[in-house]
Coordinates of C-alpha atoms and ligand atoms in Angstrom, one line a residue:
M72 CA 53.1 -44.7 81.8
E73 CA 56.1 -43.4 83.6
L74 CA 55.8 -39.5 84.7
N75 CA 58.8 -37.4 85.2
Q76 CA 59.8 -37.3 88.9
N77 CA 61.3 -33.8 88.2
A78 CA 58.2 -32.0 86.4
R79 CA 56.9 -29.4 88.4
V80 CA 52.9 -29.2 88.8
D81 CA 51.3 -26.0 88.3
T82 CA 48.4 -26.0 90.5
S83 CA 47.4 -22.7 89.4
Q84 CA 45.8 -24.3 86.3
V85 CA 43.4 -26.3 88.8
D86 CA 40.9 -24.4 91.6
D87 CA 40.7 -26.7 94.3
R88 CA 36.8 -26.4 95.6
R89 CA 36.8 -29.8 97.5
G90 CA 35.8 -29.2 101.1
S91 CA 34.2 -26.0 100.4
G92 CA 30.3 -27.6 100.9
G93 CA 30.0 -26.6 97.4
G94 CA 26.3 -27.3 97.8
G95 CA 25.1 -30.3 95.7
G96 CA 21.8 -30.8 95.9
L97 CA 21.0 -28.3 98.6
G98 CA 19.7 -25.3 96.6
G99 CA 17.7 -27.4 93.7
I100 CA 15.8 -29.9 92.7
P101 CA 17.7 -33.2 91.2
I102 CA 16.6 -33.5 87.5
P103 CA 17.6 -37.1 86.5
I104 CA 20.4 -36.7 83.1
G105 CA 19.3 -39.7 81.7
G106 CA 15.6 -41.0 82.8
G107 CA 14.1 -39.9 79.0
R108 CA 13.2 -37.6 76.3
G109 CA 12.3 -34.0 76.1
G110 CA 12.8 -31.0 77.9
I111 CA 14.3 -32.4 81.0
V112 CA 16.9 -33.7 79.3
G113 CA 17.2 -30.9 76.7
I114 CA 17.9 -28.3 79.4
V115 CA 21.1 -30.5 81.2
V116 CA 22.5 -31.1 77.9
A117 CA 22.4 -28.0 76.9
V118 CA 24.0 -26.5 80.0
L119 CA 27.0 -28.8 80.3
V120 CA 28.7 -31.4 78.1
A121 CA 29.4 -34.4 80.5
L122 CA 31.9 -37.3 79.9
V123 CA 29.0 -39.9 79.9
G124 CA 25.4 -39.5 79.4
G125 CA 23.3 -41.5 82.0
G126 CA 22.4 -44.4 83.4
L127 CA 24.8 -44.4 86.1
G128 CA 22.3 -43.2 88.4
L129 CA 23.4 -39.5 87.6
N130 CA 21.7 -36.5 88.6
A131 CA 22.1 -32.7 88.2
A132 CA 20.3 -29.6 88.8
T133 CA 19.8 -26.5 87.4
N134 CA 19.6 -22.9 89.5
G135 CA 23.0 -22.9 90.8
G136 CA 24.8 -19.7 91.0
D137 CA 28.7 -18.6 91.1
E138 CA 30.7 -19.8 93.3
P139 CA 34.0 -18.0 94.4
Q140 CA 37.3 -19.4 93.4
G141 CA 38.6 -22.3 95.9
D142 CA 41.7 -21.7 98.3
N143 CA 44.8 -23.8 96.5
T144 CA 47.0 -22.9 99.3
S145 CA 47.6 -26.4 100.6
L146 CA 47.2 -28.3 97.2
A147 CA 50.3 -26.2 96.0
Q148 CA 52.2 -26.8 99.1
K149 CA 51.4 -30.9 98.8
C150 CA 52.1 -30.4 94.8
S151 CA 55.2 -29.4 95.4
A152 CA 56.8 -32.1 97.9
D153 CA 59.3 -34.8 96.9
D154 CA 56.0 -37.2 96.8
A155 CA 53.9 -35.1 94.6
L156 CA 53.4 -37.8 92.2
Q157 CA 51.9 -39.9 93.9
Q158 CA 49.0 -37.9 94.9
L159 CA 45.9 -38.6 92.7
D160 CA 45.1 -34.6 93.1
C161 CA 48.4 -33.5 91.9
R162 CA 48.8 -36.3 89.3
N163 CA 45.6 -35.0 88.0
A164 CA 46.5 -31.3 88.1
L165 CA 49.7 -32.4 86.0
Y166 CA 48.0 -34.3 83.4
V167 CA 45.8 -31.0 83.4
N168 CA 48.6 -29.1 82.7
S169 CA 49.8 -31.6 80.0
I170 CA 46.8 -30.9 78.1
Q171 CA 47.0 -27.6 78.1
A172 CA 50.7 -27.4 77.3
Y173 CA 49.5 -29.2 74.1
W174 CA 46.4 -27.1 72.8
Q175 CA 48.9 -24.2 73.4
K176 CA 50.7 -25.4 70.3
A177 CA 48.2 -27.6 69.0
L178 CA 45.7 -25.0 68.4
P179 CA 47.1 -22.4 66.3
E180 CA 49.0 -24.6 64.5
A181 CA 45.8 -27.0 63.3
F182 CA 43.6 -24.1 63.5
G183 CA 45.3 -21.2 63.6
E184 CA 43.1 -20.3 66.7
R185 CA 45.3 -19.0 69.9
Y186 CA 44.9 -21.2 73.0
R187 CA 43.2 -20.2 76.2
P188 CA 44.0 -22.1 79.3
S189 CA 40.8 -23.1 81.1
R190 CA 41.3 -24.6 84.7
T191 CA 40.1 -27.6 86.3
V192 CA 37.5 -27.3 89.4
F193 CA 38.1 -30.1 91.9
F194 CA 35.0 -30.9 93.8
S195 CA 33.4 -32.9 96.1
Q196 CA 30.0 -34.0 96.3
G197 CA 28.4 -30.8 94.6
V198 CA 29.3 -27.5 92.8
N199 CA 27.7 -24.7 91.7
T200 CA 28.6 -23.7 87.7
A201 CA 28.3 -20.8 85.7
C202 CA 25.8 -23.7 84.2
G203 CA 23.8 -24.8 87.2
Q204 CA 24.4 -26.5 90.4
A205 CA 25.7 -30.1 89.8
D206 CA 26.4 -33.0 91.6
S207 CA 29.5 -35.5 91.5
G208 CA 26.5 -38.1 90.1
V209 CA 26.7 -36.5 86.7
G210 CA 30.5 -37.6 86.4
P211 CA 33.3 -34.7 84.9
F212 CA 31.6 -32.1 83.0
Y213 CA 32.6 -29.0 81.1
C214 CA 30.6 -25.9 81.4
P215 CA 30.8 -23.8 78.4
A216 CA 29.5 -21.0 80.0
D217 CA 32.2 -20.3 82.5
D218 CA 34.8 -22.2 80.4
L219 CA 36.2 -24.5 83.3
V220 CA 36.5 -28.4 83.8
Y221 CA 34.5 -29.9 87.0
I222 CA 35.8 -33.3 88.5
D223 CA 35.0 -34.9 91.5
L224 CA 38.1 -37.3 91.9
T225 CA 36.3 -40.0 93.2
F226 CA 34.5 -40.6 89.7
Y227 CA 37.6 -42.8 89.1
Q228 CA 36.8 -45.4 91.3
V229 CA 33.2 -45.4 89.8
L230 CA 35.4 -46.1 86.6
A231 CA 37.3 -48.6 88.3
R232 CA 34.6 -50.5 90.3
Q233 CA 31.2 -50.0 88.4
L234 CA 32.6 -50.2 84.7
G235 CA 36.1 -51.6 85.3
A236 CA 37.8 -49.2 83.6
E237 CA 41.0 -49.3 86.0
G238 CA 43.8 -48.2 84.6
E239 CA 45.6 -44.7 85.4
F240 CA 45.4 -43.6 81.8
A241 CA 41.8 -43.5 82.3
Q242 CA 42.4 -40.6 84.4
P243 CA 44.1 -38.2 81.6
Y244 CA 41.9 -39.8 79.0
V245 CA 38.8 -38.5 81.0
L246 CA 40.3 -34.9 81.1
A247 CA 41.4 -34.6 77.6
H248 CA 38.1 -35.3 76.7
E249 CA 36.9 -32.9 78.8
Y250 CA 39.3 -30.2 77.3
G251 CA 38.5 -31.4 73.8
H252 CA 34.7 -29.7 74.9
H253 CA 37.1 -26.5 75.5
V254 CA 38.4 -26.4 72.4
Q255 CA 35.2 -26.9 70.6
D256 CA 34.1 -24.1 72.4
L257 CA 37.0 -22.0 71.8
L258 CA 36.9 -22.6 68.2
G259 CA 33.2 -22.4 68.3
T260 CA 31.8 -25.8 67.2
E261 CA 29.7 -26.2 70.7
A262 CA 27.9 -23.0 70.0
Q263 CA 27.3 -23.7 66.0
M264 CA 25.6 -27.5 67.0
R265 CA 23.8 -25.9 69.7
R266 CA 22.2 -23.9 66.9
Q267 CA 22.1 -26.8 64.5
Q268 CA 20.3 -28.9 67.6
Q269 CA 17.8 -26.0 67.8
R270 CA 17.0 -25.9 64.3
D271 CA 17.0 -29.3 64.1
P272 CA 15.8 -30.7 67.1
D273 CA 14.7 -34.2 65.4
N274 CA 18.8 -34.8 65.4
A275 CA 19.8 -33.3 68.2
N276 CA 21.0 -36.4 70.0
A277 CA 23.1 -37.4 66.8
L278 CA 24.6 -33.9 66.9
S279 CA 25.5 -34.8 70.4
V280 CA 27.3 -37.4 69.6
K281 CA 29.2 -35.9 66.9
L282 CA 30.4 -33.3 69.5
E283 CA 31.3 -36.4 72.3
L284 CA 33.1 -38.5 69.5
Q285 CA 35.0 -35.0 68.6
A286 CA 36.2 -34.6 72.2
D287 CA 37.3 -38.3 72.1
C288 CA 39.2 -38.1 69.1
Y289 CA 40.7 -34.5 70.2
A290 CA 41.7 -37.1 73.4
G291 CA 43.7 -39.3 71.5
A292 CA 45.4 -36.5 69.7
W293 CA 46.8 -35.4 72.9
A294 CA 47.6 -39.0 73.9
K295 CA 50.0 -39.3 70.8
N296 CA 51.3 -35.9 71.5
A297 CA 51.8 -35.9 75.2
T298 CA 55.0 -37.7 75.5
G299 CA 56.3 -34.4 73.8
T300 CA 54.6 -32.0 76.6
A301 CA 56.4 -29.8 79.1
D302 CA 55.7 -27.9 82.2
S303 CA 56.5 -24.0 82.4
G304 CA 60.3 -25.1 83.4
G305 CA 60.6 -27.2 79.9
Q306 CA 61.0 -30.3 82.0
K307 CA 59.1 -33.5 80.3
I308 CA 55.8 -34.1 82.1
F309 CA 55.7 -38.2 80.9
T310 CA 58.8 -40.3 80.3
S311 CA 57.0 -42.3 78.8
I312 CA 53.7 -43.9 77.2
S313 CA 53.0 -47.6 76.4
E314 CA 50.5 -49.3 74.2
Q315 CA 49.2 -50.7 77.3
D316 CA 48.6 -47.2 78.2
I317 CA 46.7 -46.2 75.1
Q318 CA 44.6 -49.4 75.4
Q319 CA 43.5 -48.2 78.5
A320 CA 42.2 -45.2 77.2
V321 CA 40.4 -47.3 74.5
D322 CA 39.0 -49.6 77.0
T323 CA 37.8 -46.3 79.0
A324 CA 36.0 -45.0 76.0
E325 CA 34.4 -48.2 75.0
K326 CA 33.3 -49.0 78.7
I327 CA 31.3 -45.7 78.5
G328 CA 29.7 -46.0 75.0
D329 CA 25.7 -45.2 75.3
D330 CA 25.2 -49.1 74.6
A331 CA 27.3 -50.3 77.2
I332 CA 25.9 -48.3 79.8
S333 CA 22.3 -49.0 79.2
D334 CA 23.7 -52.5 79.0
R335 CA 24.8 -52.2 82.1
A336 CA 21.8 -50.4 83.2
N337 CA 19.9 -53.5 81.7
R338 CA 17.8 -50.9 79.7
P339 CA 17.7 -51.9 75.7
V340 CA 20.0 -50.3 73.7
N341 CA 18.4 -48.0 71.5
P342 CA 20.5 -45.8 68.7
D343 CA 18.2 -42.9 69.1
E344 CA 18.8 -42.3 72.1
F345 CA 22.6 -42.2 72.2
T346 CA 23.7 -39.0 73.6
H347 CA 27.4 -40.1 73.2
G348 CA 28.3 -42.4 70.9
S349 CA 28.0 -46.6 70.8
S350 CA 31.5 -47.8 72.1
A351 CA 32.9 -49.4 68.7
Q352 CA 32.5 -45.0 67.7
R353 CA 34.1 -43.8 71.1
K354 CA 36.8 -46.3 70.7
E355 CA 37.2 -45.8 66.8
W356 CA 37.4 -41.6 67.2
F357 CA 39.6 -42.2 69.6
T358 CA 41.9 -44.4 68.2
R359 CA 41.9 -42.0 64.8
G360 CA 43.1 -38.8 66.8
Y361 CA 45.7 -41.3 68.5
T362 CA 46.7 -42.5 65.1
T363 CA 46.8 -39.3 63.2
G364 CA 48.3 -37.2 66.2
D365 CA 46.2 -34.6 64.3
P366 CA 43.1 -33.0 65.9
K367 CA 42.5 -31.6 62.1
S368 CA 41.5 -35.4 61.8
C369 CA 38.9 -35.3 64.1
D370 CA 35.7 -33.7 61.8
T371 CA 32.8 -36.0 62.8
F372 CA 30.3 -33.3 61.5
S373 CA 30.7 -33.5 58.2
G374 CA 29.6 -36.6 56.4
A375 CA 27.8 -39.8 58.3
L376 CA 29.8 -41.3 61.2
Ligands
LIG177 ZN1 31.6 -35.2 76.8

């Protein structure tokens, strides 16, 4: 993967709340996301859509509130410097720019809907969201109540060290998955799926899997079209994306499959408890999005998976 060194990073698409004392764990009781079935899991799953479902020792807390927007001044300065793309945060802001540039065009083309941009919040340790308070342990997530993507960038170290997903392209894959949830929010897919879960609680997990696999497929569709995306000045964002990069995204999708996570935690693998899909399914749906390059091919909801 090669980024165009002349591409301009638009930091207005991120909200830098690192170091603002986001308050993780201060105001609420941490609730483990993956500890078991039933009410608590239901609550957390209902309020945020995370990249991985549990088993990483993940914690989230509810009862948070809104937090004022962070101060982007220093990030904006840093990301306008010549060496901006050497910096993890600037690169990630540029990935966000590419993903949103893609949907700006693809959403009207594929679904006849206008794309509404959403910011990504960089936080450290903990953050208050309209979905409640969350700490870094939940991993990156999308909050449908405030339409924002949240990520503690140290998550990539977890991906690399604990999950063995080391390639750089894992990063835009993760962000593209979360923006997939934003698209589902814009299209009403997410709300529809929550209503279905309430009508049919026995299938709540299976429905969640469909939502997650669709987000993986949307990420694949972005990856296919990423080299066609440009910054606000019309400069290409990626000069190249290789098959090896795509393989890194596929590897990451596999490594955060529910069965892989259960395995790693030495827990029995129980497909009924899957909320994000097996490794094989996550690989399959990312690949489908990538192969077709068409988000319309990402219909995980009609028919069996
Ligand atoms: Zn997700």
